PDB file of C-alpha atoms and ligand atoms in Angstrom:
ATOM      1  CA  MET A  50       0.000   0.000   0.000  1.00  0.00           C
ATOM      2  CA  ALA A  51       1.286   3.502  -0.855  1.00  0.00           C
ATOM      3  CA  ALA A  52       2.366   5.686   2.097  1.00  0.00           C
ATOM      4  CA  PRO A  53      -0.263   8.287   3.110  1.00  0.00           C
ATOM      5  CA  LEU A  54       0.170  11.692   1.478  1.00  0.00           C
ATOM      6  CA  GLN A  55       2.092  14.058   3.744  1.00  0.00           C
ATOM      7  CA  PHE A  56      -0.040  17.217   3.425  1.00  0.00           C
ATOM      8  CA  VAL A  57      -3.625  17.745   4.563  1.00  0.00           C
ATOM      9  CA  HIS A  58      -5.335  18.463   1.237  1.00  0.00           C
ATOM     10  CA  SER A  59      -8.510  18.530  -0.857  1.00  0.00           C
ATOM     11  CA  PHE A  60      -8.765  16.760  -4.169  1.00  0.00           C
ATOM     12  CA  GLU A  61     -11.517  17.100  -6.762  1.00  0.00           C
ATOM     13  CA  PRO A  62     -11.225  14.782  -9.774  1.00  0.00           C
ATOM     14  CA  ALA A  63     -11.626  16.162 -13.280  1.00  0.00           C
ATOM     15  CA  SER A  64     -15.122  16.152 -14.740  1.00  0.00           C
ATOM     16  CA  ARG A  65     -13.928  17.105 -18.235  1.00  0.00           C
ATOM     17  CA  PRO A  66     -11.049  15.523 -20.180  1.00  0.00           C
ATOM     18  CA  GLY A  67      -8.046  17.358 -21.605  1.00  0.00           C
ATOM     19  CA  LEU A  68      -7.609  20.072 -18.957  1.00  0.00           C
ATOM     20  CA  SER A  69      -4.422  20.449 -16.913  1.00  0.00           C
ATOM     21  CA  PRO A  70      -4.985  19.781 -13.220  1.00  0.00           C
ATOM     22  CA  LEU A  71      -4.615  22.863 -11.022  1.00  0.00           C
ATOM     23  CA  LEU A  72      -2.488  22.836  -7.878  1.00  0.00           C
ATOM     24  CA  LEU A  73      -4.067  25.441  -5.587  1.00  0.00           C
ATOM     25  CA  LEU A  74      -1.783  27.127  -3.041  1.00  0.00           C
ATOM     26  CA  HIS A  75      -3.446  29.422  -0.531  1.00  0.00           C
ATOM     27  CA  GLY A  76      -2.133  32.610   1.084  1.00  0.00           C
ATOM     28  CA  THR A  77      -1.107  33.130   4.733  1.00  0.00           C
ATOM     29  CA  GLY A  78      -3.945  32.154   7.066  1.00  0.00           C
ATOM     30  CA  GLY A  79      -5.779  30.203   4.375  1.00  0.00           C
ATOM     31  CA  ASN A  80      -6.374  26.497   4.013  1.00  0.00           C
ATOM     32  CA  GLU A  81      -7.057  23.795   1.440  1.00  0.00           C
ATOM     33  CA  ASP A  82     -10.639  24.985   0.874  1.00  0.00           C
ATOM     34  CA  ASP A  83      -9.834  28.637   0.112  1.00  0.00           C
ATOM     35  CA  LEU A  84      -9.013  28.565  -3.586  1.00  0.00           C
ATOM     36  CA  LEU A  85     -11.347  25.736  -4.656  1.00  0.00           C
ATOM     37  CA  PRO A  86     -14.076  28.171  -5.827  1.00  0.00           C
ATOM     38  CA  ILE A  87     -11.521  30.199  -7.810  1.00  0.00           C
ATOM     39  CA  GLY A  88     -10.067  27.020  -9.315  1.00  0.00           C
ATOM     40  CA  ARG A  89     -13.553  25.954 -10.429  1.00  0.00           C
ATOM     41  CA  ILE A  90     -14.137  29.353 -12.062  1.00  0.00           C
ATOM     42  CA  ILE A  91     -10.731  29.575 -13.738  1.00  0.00           C
ATOM     43  CA  SER A  92     -10.781  26.065 -15.218  1.00  0.00           C
ATOM     44  CA  PRO A  93     -14.253  24.487 -14.913  1.00  0.00           C
ATOM     45  CA  GLY A  94     -14.019  20.697 -14.857  1.00  0.00           C
ATOM     46  CA  ALA A  95     -10.259  20.493 -14.212  1.00  0.00           C
ATOM     47  CA  ALA A  96      -8.915  18.281 -11.408  1.00  0.00           C
ATOM     48  CA  LEU A  97      -8.086  20.400  -8.341  1.00  0.00           C
ATOM     49  CA  LEU A  98      -5.389  19.448  -5.833  1.00  0.00           C
ATOM     50  CA  SER A  99      -5.157  21.792  -2.875  1.00  0.00           C
ATOM     51  CA  PRO A 100      -2.721  21.214   0.009  1.00  0.00           C
ATOM     52  CA  ARG A 101      -2.617  23.119   3.302  1.00  0.00           C
ATOM     53  CA  GLY A 102       0.674  24.785   4.275  1.00  0.00           C
ATOM     54  CA  GLN A 103       2.436  23.038   7.181  1.00  0.00           C
ATOM     55  CA  VAL A 104       3.988  26.051   8.899  1.00  0.00           C
ATOM     56  CA  MET A 105       1.985  27.833  11.590  1.00  0.00           C
ATOM     57  CA  GLU A 106       2.463  31.559  12.195  1.00  0.00           C
ATOM     58  CA  CYS A 107       0.309  32.677  15.130  1.00  0.00           C
ATOM     59  CA  GLY A 108      -2.244  30.008  14.221  1.00  0.00           C
ATOM     60  CA  MET A 109      -2.164  30.882  10.490  1.00  0.00           C
ATOM     61  CA  PRO A 110      -1.093  28.168   8.030  1.00  0.00           C
ATOM     62  CA  ARG A 111       1.689  29.091   5.600  1.00  0.00           C
ATOM     63  CA  PHE A 112       3.968  27.198   3.241  1.00  0.00           C
ATOM     64  CA  PHE A 113       7.302  28.340   4.761  1.00  0.00           C
ATOM     65  CA  ARG A 114       8.731  30.316   7.670  1.00  0.00           C
ATOM     66  CA  ARG A 115       9.461  34.031   7.455  1.00  0.00           C
ATOM     67  CA  LEU A 116      11.462  36.230   9.784  1.00  0.00           C
ATOM     68  CA  ALA A 117       9.248  39.278   9.146  1.00  0.00           C
ATOM     69  CA  GLU A 118       6.791  40.359   6.456  1.00  0.00           C
ATOM     70  CA  GLY A 119       8.617  39.949   3.146  1.00  0.00           C
ATOM     71  CA  VAL A 120      11.776  38.591   4.859  1.00  0.00           C
ATOM     72  CA  PHE A 121      12.049  34.868   4.244  1.00  0.00           C
ATOM     73  CA  ASP A 122      13.921  32.092   6.057  1.00  0.00           C
ATOM     74  CA  PHE A 123      15.633  30.859   2.873  1.00  0.00           C
ATOM     75  CA  GLU A 124      16.741  27.540   4.344  1.00  0.00           C
ATOM     76  CA  ASP A 125      13.137  26.821   5.295  1.00  0.00           C
ATOM     77  CA  VAL A 126      11.830  27.960   1.878  1.00  0.00           C
ATOM     78  CA  HIS A 127      14.245  25.515   0.256  1.00  0.00           C
ATOM     79  CA  ARG A 128      13.274  22.577   2.492  1.00  0.00           C
ATOM     80  CA  ARG A 129       9.510  23.219   2.287  1.00  0.00           C
ATOM     81  CA  ALA A 130       9.612  23.608  -1.508  1.00  0.00           C
ATOM     82  CA  GLU A 131      11.308  20.208  -1.799  1.00  0.00           C
ATOM     83  CA  GLU A 132       8.721  18.660   0.555  1.00  0.00           C
ATOM     84  CA  LEU A 133       5.820  20.139  -1.403  1.00  0.00           C
ATOM     85  CA  ALA A 134       7.321  18.978  -4.724  1.00  0.00           C
ATOM     86  CA  ASP A 135       7.620  15.455  -3.215  1.00  0.00           C
ATOM     87  CA  PHE A 136       3.967  15.626  -2.121  1.00  0.00           C
ATOM     88  CA  ILE A 137       2.885  16.665  -5.632  1.00  0.00           C
ATOM     89  CA  ALA A 138       4.793  13.737  -7.177  1.00  0.00           C
ATOM     90  CA  ALA A 139       3.177  11.282  -4.717  1.00  0.00           C
ATOM     91  CA  ALA A 140      -0.305  12.789  -5.220  1.00  0.00           C
ATOM     92  CA  ARG A 141       0.082  12.514  -9.011  1.00  0.00           C
ATOM     93  CA  ASP A 142       0.707   8.783  -8.570  1.00  0.00           C
ATOM     94  CA  ASP A 143      -2.171   8.312  -6.134  1.00  0.00           C
ATOM     95  CA  TYR A 144      -4.734  10.302  -8.109  1.00  0.00           C
ATOM     96  CA  GLN A 145      -3.344   9.451 -11.559  1.00  0.00           C
ATOM     97  CA  ILE A 146      -3.084  13.037 -12.766  1.00  0.00           C
ATOM     98  CA  SER A 147      -0.621  14.746 -15.093  1.00  0.00           C
ATOM     99  CA  ALA A 148       1.772  17.521 -14.045  1.00  0.00           C
ATOM    100  CA  PRO A 149      -0.403  20.330 -12.664  1.00  0.00           C
ATOM    101  CA  VAL A 150      -0.439  24.037 -13.342  1.00  0.00           C
ATOM    102  CA  ALA A 151       0.351  25.773 -10.038  1.00  0.00           C
ATOM    103  CA  LEU A 152      -2.119  28.482  -9.078  1.00  0.00           C
ATOM    104  CA  GLY A 153      -0.790  30.288  -6.015  1.00  0.00           C
ATOM    105  CA  TYR A 154      -1.821  33.421  -4.176  1.00  0.00           C
ATOM    106  CA  SER A 155       0.632  35.456  -2.070  1.00  0.00           C
ATOM    107  CA  ASN A 156       2.476  33.001   0.206  1.00  0.00           C
ATOM    108  CA  GLY A 157       1.167  30.189  -2.041  1.00  0.00           C
ATOM    109  CA  ALA A 158       2.534  31.961  -5.121  1.00  0.00           C
ATOM    110  CA  ASN A 159       5.885  32.343  -3.368  1.00  0.00           C
ATOM    111  CA  ILE A 160       6.234  28.617  -2.599  1.00  0.00           C
ATOM    112  CA  ALA A 161       5.215  27.869  -6.212  1.00  0.00           C
ATOM    113  CA  ALA A 162       7.980  30.262  -7.341  1.00  0.00           C
ATOM    114  CA  ALA A 163      10.444  28.422  -5.065  1.00  0.00           C
ATOM    115  CA  ILE A 164       9.510  25.117  -6.747  1.00  0.00           C
ATOM    116  CA  LEU A 165      10.082  26.790 -10.138  1.00  0.00           C
ATOM    117  CA  TRP A 166      13.564  27.683  -8.805  1.00  0.00           C
ATOM    118  CA  LEU A 167      14.390  24.172  -7.625  1.00  0.00           C
ATOM    119  CA  ARG A 168      12.212  21.574  -9.424  1.00  0.00           C
ATOM    120  CA  PRO A 169      10.472  23.309 -12.366  1.00  0.00           C
ATOM    121  CA  GLN A 170       9.530  20.000 -14.011  1.00  0.00           C
ATOM    122  CA  THR A 171       6.978  19.599 -11.192  1.00  0.00           C
ATOM    123  CA  PHE A 172       4.615  21.914 -13.097  1.00  0.00           C
ATOM    124  CA  ALA A 173       3.110  22.190 -16.584  1.00  0.00           C
ATOM    125  CA  GLY A 174       2.930  25.941 -15.938  1.00  0.00           C
ATOM    126  CA  ALA A 175       2.321  28.395 -13.117  1.00  0.00           C
ATOM    127  CA  ILE A 176      -0.061  31.231 -12.284  1.00  0.00           C
ATOM    128  CA  LEU A 177       1.469  33.439  -9.600  1.00  0.00           C
ATOM    129  CA  PHE A 178      -0.933  35.980  -8.067  1.00  0.00           C
ATOM    130  CA  ARG A 179       1.017  38.568  -5.982  1.00  0.00           C
ATOM    131  CA  ALA A 180       4.389  36.774  -5.960  1.00  0.00           C
ATOM    132  CA  MET A 181       7.899  37.883  -5.035  1.00  0.00           C
ATOM    133  CA  VAL A 182      11.450  36.530  -5.390  1.00  0.00           C
ATOM    134  CA  PRO A 183      11.476  33.474  -3.087  1.00  0.00           C
ATOM    135  CA  LEU A 184      15.185  32.698  -2.668  1.00  0.00           C
ATOM    136  CA  ASP A 185      18.479  34.550  -2.331  1.00  0.00           C
ATOM    137  CA  ARG A 186      20.028  33.281  -5.580  1.00  0.00           C
ATOM    138  CA  GLY A 187      18.822  32.657  -9.123  1.00  0.00           C
ATOM    139  CA  PRO A 188      16.878  29.590 -10.324  1.00  0.00           C
ATOM    140  CA  GLU A 189      18.957  26.396 -10.239  1.00  0.00           C
ATOM    141  CA  ALA A 190      17.427  24.639 -13.241  1.00  0.00           C
ATOM    142  CA  SER A 191      16.444  25.681 -16.758  1.00  0.00           C
ATOM    143  CA  LEU A 192      12.747  26.439 -17.091  1.00  0.00           C
ATOM    144  CA  ASP A 193      12.894  25.419 -20.721  1.00  0.00           C
ATOM    145  CA  GLY A 194       9.942  27.422 -22.096  1.00  0.00           C
ATOM    146  CA  LEU A 195       7.640  26.705 -19.127  1.00  0.00           C
ATOM    147  CA  PRO A 196       4.716  29.172 -19.281  1.00  0.00           C
ATOM    148  CA  VAL A 197       4.347  31.397 -16.211  1.00  0.00           C
ATOM    149  CA  LEU A 198       1.761  34.121 -15.595  1.00  0.00           C
ATOM    150  CA  ILE A 199       2.517  36.686 -12.863  1.00  0.00           C
ATOM    151  CA  THR A 200      -0.121  39.207 -11.839  1.00  0.00           C
ATOM    152  CA  SER A 201       0.757  42.118  -9.558  1.00  0.00           C
ATOM    153  CA  GLY A 202      -1.208  44.861  -7.871  1.00  0.00           C
ATOM    154  CA  LEU A 203       0.201  48.353  -8.454  1.00  0.00           C
ATOM    155  CA  ARG A 204      -1.211  49.358  -5.038  1.00  0.00           C
ATOM    156  CA  ASP A 205      -0.018  46.204  -3.243  1.00  0.00           C
ATOM    157  CA  SER A 206       1.452  47.270   0.117  1.00  0.00           C
ATOM    158  CA  ILE A 207       2.768  43.755   0.927  1.00  0.00           C
ATOM    159  CA  ILE A 208       4.487  42.809  -2.332  1.00  0.00           C
ATOM    160  CA  PRO A 209       6.156  45.779  -4.085  1.00  0.00           C
ATOM    161  CA  VAL A 210       5.654  45.584  -7.841  1.00  0.00           C
ATOM    162  CA  GLN A 211       9.418  46.101  -8.327  1.00  0.00           C
ATOM    163  CA  ASN A 212       9.992  42.786  -6.570  1.00  0.00           C
ATOM    164  CA  SER A 213       7.585  41.001  -8.949  1.00  0.00           C
ATOM    165  CA  ILE A 214       9.369  42.632 -11.899  1.00  0.00           C
ATOM    166  CA  ARG A 215      12.651  41.188 -10.570  1.00  0.00           C
ATOM    167  CA  LEU A 216      10.974  37.776 -10.191  1.00  0.00           C
ATOM    168  CA  ALA A 217       9.746  37.935 -13.804  1.00  0.00           C
ATOM    169  CA  GLY A 218      13.264  38.853 -14.986  1.00  0.00           C
ATOM    170  CA  LEU A 219      14.954  36.004 -13.100  1.00  0.00           C
ATOM    171  CA  LEU A 220      12.446  33.408 -14.337  1.00  0.00           C
ATOM    172  CA  SER A 221      12.683  34.735 -17.878  1.00  0.00           C
ATOM    173  CA  ALA A 222      16.502  34.602 -17.786  1.00  0.00           C
ATOM    174  CA  ALA A 223      16.194  30.952 -16.668  1.00  0.00           C
ATOM    175  CA  GLY A 224      14.098  30.170 -19.772  1.00  0.00           C
ATOM    176  CA  ALA A 225      10.472  30.575 -18.619  1.00  0.00           C
ATOM    177  CA  LYS A 226       7.888  32.023 -21.018  1.00  0.00           C
ATOM    178  CA  ILE A 227       6.744  34.883 -18.799  1.00  0.00           C
ATOM    179  CA  GLU A 228       3.631  36.995 -19.022  1.00  0.00           C
ATOM    180  CA  HIS A 229       3.544  39.699 -16.326  1.00  0.00           C
ATOM    181  CA  LYS A 230       0.355  41.720 -15.831  1.00  0.00           C
ATOM    182  CA  GLN A 231       0.178  44.734 -13.529  1.00  0.00           C
ATOM    183  CA  PHE A 232      -3.277  45.815 -12.397  1.00  0.00           C
ATOM    184  CA  PRO A 233      -4.467  48.981 -10.564  1.00  0.00           C
ATOM    185  CA  VAL A 234      -5.413  46.994  -7.449  1.00  0.00           C
ATOM    186  CA  GLY A 235      -3.950  46.067  -4.043  1.00  0.00           C
ATOM    187  CA  HIS A 236      -2.873  42.738  -2.517  1.00  0.00           C
ATOM    188  CA  GLU A 237      -6.361  41.243  -2.706  1.00  0.00           C
ATOM    189  CA  LEU A 238      -7.420  39.194  -5.714  1.00  0.00           C
ATOM    190  CA  SER A 239      -9.611  40.915  -8.283  1.00  0.00           C
ATOM    191  CA  GLN A 240     -11.729  39.982 -11.269  1.00  0.00           C
ATOM    192  CA  LEU A 241      -8.813  41.159 -13.449  1.00  0.00           C
ATOM    193  CA  ASP A 242      -6.642  38.342 -12.043  1.00  0.00           C
ATOM    194  CA  ILE A 243      -9.322  35.728 -12.710  1.00  0.00           C
ATOM    195  CA  VAL A 244      -9.893  36.828 -16.310  1.00  0.00           C
ATOM    196  CA  ALA A 245      -6.134  37.043 -16.983  1.00  0.00           C
ATOM    197  CA  ALA A 246      -5.699  33.487 -15.664  1.00  0.00           C
ATOM    198  CA  GLN A 247      -8.555  32.159 -17.830  1.00  0.00           C
ATOM    199  CA  HIS A 248      -7.113  33.754 -20.975  1.00  0.00           C
ATOM    200  CA  TRP A 249      -3.583  32.628 -20.179  1.00  0.00           C
ATOM    201  CA  LEU A 250      -4.688  28.991 -19.637  1.00  0.00           C
ATOM    202  CA  ALA A 251      -6.603  28.959 -22.925  1.00  0.00           C
ATOM    203  CA  HIS A 252      -3.752  30.672 -24.813  1.00  0.00           C
ATOM    204  CA  ASN A 253      -1.259  28.061 -23.546  1.00  0.00           C
ATOM    205  CA  ASN A 254      -3.575  25.091 -24.246  1.00  0.00           C
ATOM    206  CA  LEU A 255      -3.721  24.257 -20.541  1.00  0.00           C
ATOM    207  CA  GLY A 256      -7.413  25.002 -20.048  1.00  0.00           C
ATOM    208  CA  ALA A 257     -10.661  25.132 -22.019  1.00  0.00           C
TER     209      ALA A 257
HETATM  210  C1  LIG B 214       4.999  35.783   2.210  1.00  0.00           C
HETATM  211  O1  LIG B 214       5.299  35.762   3.385  1.00  0.00           O
HETATM  212  O2  LIG B 214       5.003  34.781   1.483  1.00  0.00           O
HETATM  213  C2  LIG B 214       4.604  37.113   1.636  1.00  0.00           C
HETATM  214  O3  LIG B 214       5.005  38.147   2.471  1.00  0.00           O
HETATM  215  C3  LIG B 214       3.144  37.187   1.384  1.00  0.00           C
HETATM  216  C4  LIG B 214       2.359  36.933   2.631  1.00  0.00           C
HETATM  217  O4  LIG B 214       2.088  37.882   3.366  1.00  0.00           O
HETATM  218  O5  LIG B 214       2.008  35.796   2.873  1.00  0.00           O
END
């Protein structure tokens, strides 16, 4: 019998063929249920895999430790990204799904970016809502044309847009096919993010 999967998670099987599964990664204080409605809207009928972050900050789940807002514990980011990539590989076996498209928000987008740094073959693509540079050196592997959508809020007080621009540049230099959208919004998700994600999935043949 396969070992039990190491993250608390939700899984919804696909109800339509031919769509990339989505890996949903919540923000600080969220859980595995948070992004399911957004996943269903962005790619109706796709399989949804949604783990809960294993780090607790004052009772709020996260995907890695930070020393202060925007100041990451890089050793922990590295270790947690490897653990999450291992979970995704095991869950793909258990649920018989293909490589997912990561769809992360805030802290969830940052751990997805860290996996792009370390094990990019984990994903068929990535949608990073409100992401920043996750590690203190450049990506370790070639991203080999992997499609990545980054959306930033020009009024985001938590993630400065300049940081997302640097993230886009580093991923692009490592070979990712980057699309970076900047919207006149704050840290919260908006309809503009949802529509951009829908178009990007369709344009890259990863969604309907
Ligand atoms: C992080 O810690 O990943 C970022 O600062 C975003 C957040 O507040 O979660």
